[in-house]
mmCIF file of C-alpha atoms and ligand atoms in Angstrom:
data_model
loop_
_atom_site.group_PDB
_atom_site.id
_atom_site.type_symbol
_atom_site.label_atom_id
_atom_site.label_comp_id
_atom_site.label_asym_id
_atom_site.label_seq_id
_atom_site.Cartn_x
_atom_site.Cartn_y
_atom_site.Cartn_z
ATOM 1 C CA UNK A 85 -4.271 17.681 36.056
ATOM 2 C CA UNK A 86 -6.051 17.471 32.702
ATOM 3 C CA UNK A 87 -5.133 17.569 29.027
ATOM 4 C CA UNK A 88 -4.348 20.226 26.454
ATOM 5 C CA UNK A 89 -6.695 19.333 23.599
ATOM 6 C CA UNK A 90 -6.839 20.542 19.994
ATOM 7 C CA UNK A 91 -9.947 20.116 17.829
ATOM 8 C CA UNK A 92 -8.958 20.359 14.160
ATOM 9 C CA UNK A 93 -11.900 21.100 11.845
ATOM 10 C CA UNK A 94 -13.864 22.789 14.628
ATOM 11 C CA UNK A 95 -16.234 24.572 12.205
ATOM 12 C CA UNK A 96 -17.309 21.308 10.530
ATOM 13 C CA UNK A 97 -20.058 18.822 11.341
ATOM 14 C CA UNK A 98 -17.784 16.396 13.174
ATOM 15 C CA UNK A 99 -15.699 19.116 14.853
ATOM 16 C CA UNK A 100 -18.849 20.733 16.313
ATOM 17 C CA UNK A 101 -19.909 17.398 17.768
ATOM 18 C CA UNK A 102 -16.413 16.772 19.155
ATOM 19 C CA UNK A 103 -16.600 20.020 21.125
ATOM 20 C CA UNK A 104 -20.118 19.166 22.335
ATOM 21 C CA UNK A 105 -19.153 15.660 23.407
ATOM 22 C CA UNK A 106 -15.918 16.703 25.163
ATOM 23 C CA UNK A 107 -18.037 19.132 27.203
ATOM 24 C CA UNK A 108 -20.945 16.710 27.784
ATOM 25 C CA UNK A 109 -18.656 13.930 28.996
ATOM 26 C CA UNK A 110 -16.599 16.345 31.127
ATOM 27 C CA UNK A 111 -13.378 15.253 29.490
ATOM 28 C CA UNK A 112 -10.537 16.546 31.698
ATOM 29 C CA UNK A 113 -9.541 19.561 29.595
ATOM 30 C CA UNK A 114 -7.001 22.058 30.953
ATOM 31 C CA UNK A 115 -6.815 24.025 27.727
ATOM 32 C CA UNK A 116 -8.564 23.715 24.367
ATOM 33 C CA UNK A 117 -7.820 25.097 20.906
ATOM 34 C CA UNK A 118 -10.338 25.135 18.035
ATOM 35 C CA UNK A 119 -8.713 25.106 14.586
ATOM 36 C CA UNK A 120 -10.054 25.397 11.055
ATOM 37 C CA UNK A 121 -8.861 26.862 7.786
ATOM 38 C CA UNK A 122 -7.789 30.477 7.363
ATOM 39 C CA UNK A 123 -11.228 31.114 5.791
ATOM 40 C CA UNK A 124 -12.813 30.665 9.224
ATOM 41 C CA UNK A 125 -10.292 32.637 11.280
ATOM 42 C CA UNK A 126 -12.101 34.122 14.285
ATOM 43 C CA UNK A 127 -15.326 32.145 13.746
ATOM 44 C CA UNK A 128 -16.969 31.444 17.094
ATOM 45 C CA UNK A 129 -17.744 27.875 18.172
ATOM 46 C CA UNK A 130 -19.317 26.610 21.394
ATOM 47 C CA UNK A 131 -17.577 24.466 23.970
ATOM 48 C CA UNK A 132 -20.046 23.817 26.802
ATOM 49 C CA UNK A 133 -20.967 27.265 28.103
ATOM 50 C CA UNK A 134 -17.811 28.820 26.646
ATOM 51 C CA UNK A 135 -17.301 30.383 23.232
ATOM 52 C CA UNK A 136 -14.013 29.718 21.433
ATOM 53 C CA UNK A 137 -12.601 31.618 18.467
ATOM 54 C CA UNK A 138 -11.125 29.392 15.769
ATOM 55 C CA UNK A 139 -7.502 29.829 14.781
ATOM 56 C CA UNK A 140 -5.642 28.844 11.635
ATOM 57 C CA UNK A 141 -4.418 25.247 11.417
ATOM 58 C CA UNK A 142 -1.670 26.287 9.018
ATOM 59 C CA UNK A 143 0.203 28.385 11.580
ATOM 60 C CA UNK A 144 -0.594 26.385 14.722
ATOM 61 C CA UNK A 145 2.284 24.950 16.790
ATOM 62 C CA UNK A 146 1.297 21.569 18.307
ATOM 63 C CA UNK A 147 4.273 21.520 20.712
ATOM 64 C CA UNK A 148 3.096 20.979 24.295
ATOM 65 C CA UNK A 149 -0.435 19.884 23.298
ATOM 66 C CA UNK A 150 -1.448 16.346 24.378
ATOM 67 C CA UNK A 151 -4.158 15.168 21.955
ATOM 68 C CA UNK A 152 -5.400 16.515 18.605
ATOM 69 C CA UNK A 153 -8.807 15.327 17.395
ATOM 70 C CA UNK A 154 -8.643 15.719 13.607
ATOM 71 C CA UNK A 155 -11.853 16.156 11.578
ATOM 72 C CA UNK A 156 -10.666 17.588 8.273
ATOM 73 C CA UNK A 157 -10.461 15.728 4.966
ATOM 74 C CA UNK A 158 -7.583 13.423 4.007
ATOM 75 C CA UNK A 159 -5.656 16.144 2.124
ATOM 76 C CA UNK A 160 -5.359 18.476 5.103
ATOM 77 C CA UNK A 161 -4.738 15.498 7.393
ATOM 78 C CA UNK A 162 -1.836 14.404 5.187
ATOM 79 C CA UNK A 163 -0.185 17.807 5.610
ATOM 80 C CA UNK A 164 -0.851 18.508 9.279
ATOM 81 C CA UNK A 165 -1.268 15.201 11.187
ATOM 82 C CA UNK A 166 2.420 14.210 10.801
ATOM 83 C CA UNK A 167 3.429 17.676 12.069
ATOM 84 C CA UNK A 168 1.248 17.288 15.164
ATOM 85 C CA UNK A 169 2.492 13.729 15.782
ATOM 86 C CA UNK A 170 6.144 14.784 15.372
ATOM 87 C CA UNK A 171 5.566 17.565 17.927
ATOM 88 C CA UNK A 172 4.542 14.897 20.480
ATOM 89 C CA UNK A 173 0.784 15.464 20.246
ATOM 90 C CA UNK A 174 -1.216 12.238 19.749
ATOM 91 C CA UNK A 175 -3.486 12.498 16.696
ATOM 92 C CA UNK A 176 -6.922 10.824 16.676
ATOM 93 C CA UNK A 177 -7.930 11.082 13.029
ATOM 94 C CA UNK A 178 -11.377 10.872 11.457
ATOM 95 C CA UNK A 179 -10.266 10.796 7.833
ATOM 96 C CA UNK A 180 -9.589 7.531 5.991
ATOM 97 C CA UNK A 181 -5.892 8.388 5.446
ATOM 98 C CA UNK A 182 -4.340 6.182 8.153
ATOM 99 C CA UNK A 183 -7.059 3.569 8.708
ATOM 100 C CA UNK A 184 -5.347 0.812 6.735
ATOM 101 C CA UNK A 185 -1.773 1.598 7.867
ATOM 102 C CA UNK A 186 -0.499 -1.441 9.826
ATOM 103 C CA UNK A 187 1.370 0.917 12.178
ATOM 104 C CA UNK A 188 -1.781 2.858 13.082
ATOM 105 C CA UNK A 189 -4.424 1.295 15.353
ATOM 106 C CA UNK A 190 -8.022 1.568 14.109
ATOM 107 C CA UNK A 191 -10.221 1.569 17.186
ATOM 108 C CA UNK A 192 -13.810 1.218 18.292
ATOM 109 C CA UNK A 193 -13.497 1.184 22.103
ATOM 110 C CA UNK A 194 -16.341 -1.325 22.650
ATOM 111 C CA UNK A 195 -14.652 -3.738 20.219
ATOM 112 C CA UNK A 196 -10.826 -3.574 20.246
ATOM 113 C CA UNK A 197 -9.702 -1.284 23.118
ATOM 114 C CA UNK A 198 -6.484 -3.301 23.520
ATOM 115 C CA UNK A 199 -5.250 -1.886 20.184
ATOM 116 C CA UNK A 200 -4.701 1.523 21.812
ATOM 117 C CA UNK A 201 -1.241 0.491 22.988
ATOM 118 C CA UNK A 202 -0.096 0.524 19.348
ATOM 119 C CA UNK A 203 -0.538 4.322 19.167
ATOM 120 C CA UNK A 204 3.124 5.069 19.919
ATOM 121 C CA UNK A 205 4.457 3.718 16.599
ATOM 122 C CA UNK A 206 3.309 6.861 14.776
ATOM 123 C CA UNK A 207 1.590 8.862 17.532
ATOM 124 C CA UNK A 208 -1.581 8.453 15.446
ATOM 125 C CA UNK A 209 -4.828 6.533 16.040
ATOM 126 C CA UNK A 210 -7.481 6.185 13.336
ATOM 127 C CA UNK A 211 -11.233 6.436 13.793
ATOM 128 C CA UNK A 212 -13.282 4.193 11.463
ATOM 129 C CA UNK A 213 -15.779 5.085 8.775
ATOM 130 C CA UNK A 214 -19.187 5.981 10.221
ATOM 131 C CA UNK A 215 -20.966 2.958 8.752
ATOM 132 C CA UNK A 216 -18.304 0.558 10.033
ATOM 133 C CA UNK A 217 -18.347 1.892 13.608
ATOM 134 C CA UNK A 218 -22.015 1.145 14.286
ATOM 135 C CA UNK A 219 -21.837 -2.201 12.475
ATOM 136 C CA UNK A 220 -18.925 -3.586 14.503
ATOM 137 C CA UNK A 221 -20.478 -2.450 17.789
ATOM 138 C CA UNK A 222 -23.470 -4.678 16.945
ATOM 139 C CA UNK A 223 -21.418 -7.566 15.524
ATOM 140 C CA UNK A 224 -18.830 -7.857 18.326
ATOM 141 C CA UNK A 225 -20.933 -9.475 21.097
ATOM 142 C CA UNK A 226 -22.579 -11.834 18.605
ATOM 143 C CA UNK A 227 -19.174 -12.761 17.170
ATOM 144 C CA UNK A 228 -17.898 -13.555 20.674
ATOM 145 C CA UNK A 229 -20.835 -15.922 21.192
ATOM 146 C CA UNK A 230 -21.262 -17.662 17.800
ATOM 147 C CA UNK A 231 -18.432 -16.506 15.434
ATOM 148 C CA UNK A 232 -19.569 -14.408 12.495
ATOM 149 C CA UNK A 233 -18.840 -16.144 9.175
ATOM 150 C CA UNK A 234 -20.398 -13.811 6.598
ATOM 151 C CA UNK A 235 -22.235 -10.478 6.637
ATOM 152 C CA UNK A 236 -24.425 -8.919 3.942
ATOM 153 C CA UNK A 237 -25.150 -5.264 4.694
ATOM 154 C CA UNK A 238 -27.086 -2.533 2.878
ATOM 155 C CA UNK A 239 -26.606 0.968 4.269
ATOM 156 C CA UNK A 240 -28.951 3.961 4.229
ATOM 157 C CA UNK A 241 -26.506 6.807 4.897
ATOM 158 C CA UNK A 242 -27.503 10.369 5.763
ATOM 159 C CA UNK A 243 -26.184 13.407 3.895
ATOM 160 C CA UNK A 244 -24.251 14.700 6.944
ATOM 161 C CA UNK A 245 -21.800 11.877 6.231
ATOM 162 C CA UNK A 246 -20.729 14.053 3.283
ATOM 163 C CA UNK A 247 -20.006 17.074 5.506
ATOM 164 C CA UNK A 248 -21.815 20.376 5.832
ATOM 165 C CA UNK A 249 -21.942 20.774 2.025
ATOM 166 C CA UNK A 250 -23.966 17.546 1.811
ATOM 167 C CA UNK A 251 -26.522 18.873 4.291
ATOM 168 C CA UNK A 252 -26.761 22.190 2.433
ATOM 169 C CA UNK A 253 -27.377 20.391 -0.870
ATOM 170 C CA UNK A 254 -30.287 18.354 0.524
ATOM 171 C CA UNK A 255 -31.769 21.492 2.111
ATOM 172 C CA UNK A 256 -31.427 23.616 -1.056
ATOM 173 C CA UNK A 257 -32.779 20.903 -3.374
ATOM 174 C CA UNK A 258 -35.730 20.198 -1.095
ATOM 175 C CA UNK A 259 -36.668 23.901 -1.078
ATOM 176 C CA UNK A 260 -36.234 24.153 -4.856
ATOM 177 C CA UNK A 261 -38.730 21.322 -5.441
ATOM 178 C CA UNK A 262 -41.377 23.754 -4.122
ATOM 179 C CA UNK A 263 -39.776 26.843 -5.630
ATOM 180 C CA UNK A 264 -38.140 25.790 -8.942
ATOM 181 C CA UNK A 265 -36.912 29.319 -9.741
ATOM 182 C CA UNK A 266 -34.548 28.918 -6.785
ATOM 183 C CA UNK A 267 -32.965 25.678 -8.049
ATOM 184 C CA UNK A 268 -29.208 25.047 -7.855
ATOM 185 C CA UNK A 269 -27.305 22.295 -9.700
ATOM 186 C CA UNK A 270 -26.129 19.239 -7.721
ATOM 187 C CA UNK A 271 -22.451 19.627 -6.847
ATOM 188 C CA UNK A 272 -21.820 17.394 -3.836
ATOM 189 C CA UNK A 273 -23.823 14.344 -4.915
ATOM 190 C CA UNK A 274 -23.824 12.767 -8.381
ATOM 191 C CA UNK A 275 -27.622 12.820 -8.760
ATOM 192 C CA UNK A 276 -30.530 14.630 -7.128
ATOM 193 C CA UNK A 277 -30.626 13.637 -3.447
ATOM 194 C CA UNK A 278 -33.911 15.315 -2.438
ATOM 195 C CA UNK A 279 -36.766 12.751 -2.691
ATOM 196 C CA UNK A 280 -34.323 10.209 -4.126
ATOM 197 C CA UNK A 281 -31.685 7.612 -3.092
ATOM 198 C CA UNK A 282 -28.225 7.223 -4.649
ATOM 199 C CA UNK A 283 -26.396 3.843 -4.634
ATOM 200 C CA UNK A 284 -22.980 5.472 -4.823
ATOM 201 C CA UNK A 285 -20.739 6.793 -2.002
ATOM 202 C CA UNK A 286 -17.069 7.655 -2.623
ATOM 203 C CA UNK A 287 -15.279 6.624 -5.831
ATOM 204 C CA UNK A 288 -15.721 3.477 -7.933
ATOM 205 C CA UNK A 289 -12.989 0.804 -7.762
ATOM 206 C CA UNK A 290 -11.950 -1.588 -10.575
ATOM 207 C CA UNK A 291 -13.888 -4.377 -8.825
ATOM 208 C CA UNK A 292 -17.153 -2.457 -9.383
ATOM 209 C CA UNK A 293 -17.662 -1.805 -5.681
ATOM 210 C CA UNK A 294 -17.361 1.723 -4.316
ATOM 211 C CA UNK A 295 -14.591 2.799 -1.946
ATOM 212 C CA UNK A 296 -17.198 3.214 0.829
ATOM 213 C CA UNK A 297 -18.188 -0.453 0.382
ATOM 214 C CA UNK A 298 -14.530 -1.538 0.333
ATOM 215 C CA UNK A 299 -13.878 0.464 3.522
ATOM 216 C CA UNK A 300 -16.580 -1.473 5.391
ATOM 217 C CA UNK A 301 -14.919 -4.762 4.395
ATOM 218 C CA UNK A 302 -11.326 -3.713 5.192
ATOM 219 C CA UNK A 303 -12.210 -1.945 8.453
ATOM 220 C CA UNK A 304 -14.405 -4.751 9.828
ATOM 221 C CA UNK A 305 -11.537 -7.162 9.222
ATOM 222 C CA UNK A 306 -8.983 -4.869 10.903
ATOM 223 C CA UNK A 307 -11.133 -3.999 13.935
ATOM 224 C CA UNK A 308 -12.990 -7.254 14.554
ATOM 225 C CA UNK A 309 -11.638 -10.311 12.706
ATOM 226 C CA UNK A 310 -9.820 -10.772 9.367
ATOM 227 C CA UNK A 311 -11.719 -14.053 8.830
ATOM 228 C CA UNK A 312 -15.115 -12.329 8.505
ATOM 229 C CA UNK A 313 -16.473 -12.197 4.942
ATOM 230 C CA UNK A 314 -18.535 -9.087 4.257
ATOM 231 C CA UNK A 315 -20.314 -7.639 1.247
ATOM 232 C CA UNK A 316 -21.850 -4.157 1.355
ATOM 233 C CA UNK A 317 -24.089 -1.921 -0.738
ATOM 234 C CA UNK A 318 -23.767 1.681 0.431
ATOM 235 C CA UNK A 319 -26.607 4.060 -0.394
ATOM 236 C CA UNK A 320 -27.024 7.801 0.261
ATOM 237 C CA UNK A 321 -30.547 8.721 1.399
ATOM 238 C CA UNK A 322 -32.285 12.084 1.949
ATOM 239 C CA UNK A 323 -31.917 12.031 5.749
ATOM 240 C CA UNK A 324 -29.931 14.817 7.453
ATOM 241 C CA UNK A 325 -28.376 12.846 10.331
ATOM 242 C CA UNK A 326 -28.362 9.126 11.239
ATOM 243 C CA UNK A 327 -27.150 6.123 9.300
ATOM 244 C CA UNK A 328 -29.243 2.936 9.087
ATOM 245 C CA UNK A 329 -28.136 -0.549 8.072
ATOM 246 C CA UNK A 330 -30.025 -3.697 7.090
ATOM 247 C CA UNK A 331 -27.712 -6.532 8.164
ATOM 248 C CA UNK A 332 -27.846 -10.285 7.445
ATOM 249 C CA UNK A 333 -25.367 -12.334 9.477
ATOM 250 C CA UNK A 334 -24.371 -15.978 9.065
ATOM 251 C CA UNK A 335 -22.636 -17.614 12.053
ATOM 252 C CA UNK A 336 -20.371 -20.675 12.429
ATOM 253 C CA UNK A 337 -22.348 -21.827 15.465
ATOM 254 C CA UNK A 338 -26.054 -21.910 16.306
ATOM 255 C CA UNK A 339 -27.584 -18.627 17.482
ATOM 256 C CA UNK A 340 -31.239 -17.715 17.309
ATOM 257 C CA UNK A 341 -32.929 -14.304 17.378
ATOM 258 C CA UNK A 342 -34.051 -14.589 21.016
ATOM 259 C CA UNK A 343 -30.549 -15.313 22.268
ATOM 260 C CA UNK A 344 -29.072 -12.612 19.997
ATOM 261 C CA UNK A 345 -31.562 -10.085 21.458
ATOM 262 C CA UNK A 346 -30.591 -11.066 25.029
ATOM 263 C CA UNK A 347 -26.876 -10.750 24.226
ATOM 264 C CA UNK A 348 -27.300 -7.374 22.524
ATOM 265 C CA UNK A 349 -29.357 -6.027 25.467
ATOM 266 C CA UNK A 350 -26.393 -6.648 27.778
ATOM 267 C CA UNK A 351 -23.706 -5.277 25.437
ATOM 268 C CA UNK A 352 -21.850 -1.957 25.770
ATOM 269 C CA UNK A 353 -22.907 0.906 23.525
ATOM 270 C CA UNK A 354 -26.086 -0.872 22.343
ATOM 271 C CA UNK A 355 -29.744 -0.081 22.932
ATOM 272 C CA UNK A 356 -32.228 -2.727 21.766
ATOM 273 C CA UNK A 357 -35.634 -1.384 20.654
ATOM 274 C CA UNK A 358 -37.375 -4.406 19.229
ATOM 275 C CA UNK A 359 -41.109 -4.763 19.592
ATOM 276 C CA UNK A 360 -42.961 -6.591 16.838
ATOM 277 C CA UNK A 361 -45.639 -3.930 16.522
ATOM 278 C CA UNK A 362 -46.231 -0.633 14.694
ATOM 279 C CA UNK A 363 -43.379 1.719 15.568
ATOM 280 C CA UNK A 364 -41.562 -0.874 17.694
ATOM 281 C CA UNK A 365 -38.206 -0.112 16.046
ATOM 282 C CA UNK A 366 -35.852 2.843 15.716
ATOM 283 C CA UNK A 367 -35.572 5.216 12.749
ATOM 284 C CA UNK A 368 -32.648 7.590 12.143
ATOM 285 C CA UNK A 369 -34.465 10.737 13.230
ATOM 286 C CA UNK A 370 -34.859 9.251 16.722
ATOM 287 C CA UNK A 371 -31.159 8.507 17.195
ATOM 288 C CA UNK A 372 -29.901 12.069 16.560
ATOM 289 C CA UNK A 373 -27.898 13.387 19.512
ATOM 290 C CA UNK A 374 -27.701 9.968 21.168
ATOM 291 C CA UNK A 375 -24.603 7.933 21.996
ATOM 292 C CA UNK A 376 -26.058 4.459 21.451
ATOM 293 C CA UNK A 377 -26.052 2.146 18.494
ATOM 294 C CA UNK A 378 -29.704 1.092 18.271
ATOM 295 C CA UNK A 379 -30.668 -2.425 17.172
ATOM 296 C CA UNK A 380 -34.184 -3.329 16.026
ATOM 297 C CA UNK A 381 -35.964 -5.950 13.858
ATOM 298 C CA UNK A 382 -33.914 -8.879 15.263
ATOM 299 C CA UNK A 383 -35.176 -12.029 13.552
ATOM 300 C CA UNK A 384 -34.093 -15.462 12.343
ATOM 301 C CA UNK A 385 -32.975 -15.802 8.725
ATOM 302 C CA UNK A 386 -34.189 -19.248 7.696
ATOM 303 C CA UNK A 387 -32.470 -19.100 4.268
ATOM 304 C CA UNK A 388 -29.082 -20.082 5.784
ATOM 305 C CA UNK A 389 -27.864 -22.212 8.703
ATOM 306 C CA UNK A 390 -27.361 -20.076 11.830
ATOM 307 C CA UNK A 391 -28.557 -16.813 10.289
ATOM 308 C CA UNK A 392 -30.106 -13.729 11.814
ATOM 309 C CA UNK A 393 -31.126 -10.346 10.404
ATOM 310 C CA UNK A 394 -30.985 -6.948 12.135
ATOM 311 C CA UNK A 395 -31.687 -3.249 11.634
ATOM 312 C CA UNK A 396 -28.910 -1.045 13.080
ATOM 313 C CA UNK A 397 -29.185 2.756 13.435
ATOM 314 C CA UNK A 398 -26.841 5.341 14.926
ATOM 315 C CA UNK A 399 -25.981 9.053 14.836
ATOM 316 C CA UNK A 400 -23.171 9.097 12.269
ATOM 317 C CA UNK A 401 -21.744 12.357 13.609
ATOM 318 C CA UNK A 402 -21.566 10.855 17.105
ATOM 319 C CA UNK A 403 -20.817 7.099 17.267
ATOM 320 C CA UNK A 404 -19.774 7.255 13.608
ATOM 321 C CA UNK A 405 -17.215 9.997 14.236
ATOM 322 C CA UNK A 406 -17.013 12.454 17.163
ATOM 323 C CA UNK A 407 -18.175 10.245 20.038
ATOM 324 C CA UNK A 408 -15.931 7.383 18.965
ATOM 325 C CA UNK A 409 -12.970 9.784 18.717
ATOM 326 C CA UNK A 410 -13.630 11.171 22.216
ATOM 327 C CA UNK A 411 -14.026 7.619 23.575
ATOM 328 C CA UNK A 412 -10.614 6.818 22.046
ATOM 329 C CA UNK A 413 -9.164 9.907 23.769
ATOM 330 C CA UNK A 414 -10.644 8.701 27.082
ATOM 331 C CA UNK A 415 -9.166 5.240 26.520
ATOM 332 C CA UNK A 416 -5.781 6.700 25.583
ATOM 333 C CA UNK A 417 -5.797 8.856 28.705
ATOM 334 C CA UNK A 418 -6.815 5.952 30.959
ATOM 335 C CA UNK A 419 -4.476 3.318 29.533
ATOM 336 C CA UNK A 420 -1.471 5.237 28.206
ATOM 337 C CA UNK A 421 -1.125 8.940 29.030
ATOM 338 C CA UNK A 422 -2.558 8.660 32.570
ATOM 339 C CA UNK A 423 -2.858 12.378 33.252
ATOM 340 C CA UNK A 424 -6.547 13.071 33.884
HETATM 341 N N1 NAP B 259 -19.608 13.263 8.752
HETATM 342 C C1 NAP B 259 -19.428 12.006 9.116
HETATM 343 O O1 NAP B 259 -20.385 11.243 9.380
HETATM 344 C C2 NAP B 259 -18.047 11.460 9.236
HETATM 345 C C3 NAP B 259 -17.882 10.225 9.814
HETATM 346 C C4 NAP B 259 -16.605 9.698 9.914
HETATM 347 C C5 NAP B 259 -15.546 10.439 9.435
HETATM 348 N N2 NAP B 259 -15.725 11.661 8.862
HETATM 349 C C6 NAP B 259 -14.557 12.393 8.399
HETATM 350 O O2 NAP B 259 -14.335 13.523 9.248
HETATM 351 C C7 NAP B 259 -13.736 14.572 8.486
HETATM 352 C C8 NAP B 259 -14.564 15.847 8.647
HETATM 353 O O3 NAP B 259 -15.894 15.613 8.174
HETATM 354 P P1 NAP B 259 -17.074 16.663 8.384
HETATM 355 O O4 NAP B 259 -18.297 15.916 8.066
HETATM 356 O O5 NAP B 259 -16.967 17.348 9.699
HETATM 357 O O6 NAP B 259 -16.745 17.737 7.217
HETATM 358 P P2 NAP B 259 -17.218 19.255 7.081
HETATM 359 O O7 NAP B 259 -18.495 19.493 7.800
HETATM 360 O O8 NAP B 259 -17.159 19.562 5.635
HETATM 361 O O9 NAP B 259 -16.067 20.108 7.844
HETATM 362 C C9 NAP B 259 -14.733 20.118 7.382
HETATM 363 C C10 NAP B 259 -13.851 20.827 8.387
HETATM 364 O O10 NAP B 259 -12.496 20.733 7.937
HETATM 365 C C11 NAP B 259 -11.942 22.054 7.865
HETATM 366 N N3 NAP B 259 -10.944 22.077 6.793
HETATM 367 C C12 NAP B 259 -11.067 21.628 5.527
HETATM 368 N N4 NAP B 259 -9.907 21.840 4.839
HETATM 369 C C13 NAP B 259 -9.052 22.439 5.710
HETATM 370 C C14 NAP B 259 -7.715 22.912 5.602
HETATM 371 N N5 NAP B 259 -7.005 22.811 4.478
HETATM 372 N N6 NAP B 259 -7.139 23.468 6.703
HETATM 373 C C15 NAP B 259 -7.839 23.590 7.844
HETATM 374 N N7 NAP B 259 -9.109 23.161 8.014
HETATM 375 C C16 NAP B 259 -9.716 22.587 6.945
HETATM 376 C C17 NAP B 259 -13.120 22.959 7.600
HETATM 377 O O11 NAP B 259 -12.777 24.265 7.970
HETATM 378 P P3 NAP B 259 -13.473 25.550 7.261
HETATM 379 O O12 NAP B 259 -14.842 25.657 7.860
HETATM 380 O O13 NAP B 259 -12.570 26.656 7.637
HETATM 381 O O14 NAP B 259 -13.504 25.243 5.776
HETATM 382 C C18 NAP B 259 -14.154 22.318 8.532
HETATM 383 O O15 NAP B 259 -13.913 22.711 9.870
HETATM 384 C C19 NAP B 259 -13.628 14.052 7.051
HETATM 385 O O16 NAP B 259 -12.348 13.467 6.872
HETATM 386 C C20 NAP B 259 -14.686 12.972 7.000
HETATM 387 O O17 NAP B 259 -14.419 11.988 6.038
HETATM 388 C C21 NAP B 259 -16.965 12.200 8.766
#
């Protein structure tokens, strides 16, 4: 016997990938519903070799459904996730709405799978921000060995992290560089994104950091260890899919680059590509469609005691969102619901 699964936001970037990954990983699905807004009623989406027609989230009854994978923004999540949870359907949410709620587990299965048992408090589990997910996958095995003290991270985040509108804006602006009569004003990003980089993701906070930067701090503490100090600079770059991160890590205990490389090679969810030669590292375009978090450029940082530096790349729509959510559903099924 399998599960009755709902994908909420099935016409979006993350929703598409959720359907792909459920099919690819042969998740035990007895029945599946694809939901979006009324605007998309009847839109066809693929699920393996099947085609599903999307229905309207607003009129959907979650009673009798087991798991709802939510990939809509926080506003729609605020309205509909509590309804699904109250109907007995466990919500796995991709928005930031519940991530910092002490009664909602925030899970990356390679890092804190034990947290899944906390799902029953609200019938909701949160999925982290895309840039946090890949970072903590890389930090966890090194933290277990040498205890991470402080992290400095600069992100290079693709436009798909801002939804399908973000991808359209990069595409349209890139075309208009060659055909200026066709130019459209920037609406999704605050400055031109084509052939540019923008050091601003999400809103500014009073501290001067952006909410995206704050999220990386708060989520790393919640998922991995509240004692870890982290400072982030989050930057939007003109890449369609795949987030990259330049990471400097300071440890309590000695750890050198060779040992870190050996540890990372043996760790779940990680693929080490680290040759000190031309092209001996991963770039975002090469990680698209993959499950792994790729780690390259592992080297000692001689400016601090026990420091190493890394380059971490992953598909933000997969490990950063849809794959992680499906892995949580698998974990929930295995550990708690026990149906599949
Ligand atoms: N992209 C990433 O890398 C990433 C990573 C982690 C988390 N997330 C989070 O995942 C969520 C979805 O992101 P995305 O990139 O997939 O966005 P997207 O491509 O813009 O898609 C948004 C989806 O939400 C649906 N939707 C929006 N408002 C709705 C409403 N009121 N009722 C019903 N459906 C509604 C849209 O349906 P229509 O097509 O009908 O408008 C569409 O299916 C967001 O909360 C985002 O922050 C994204």
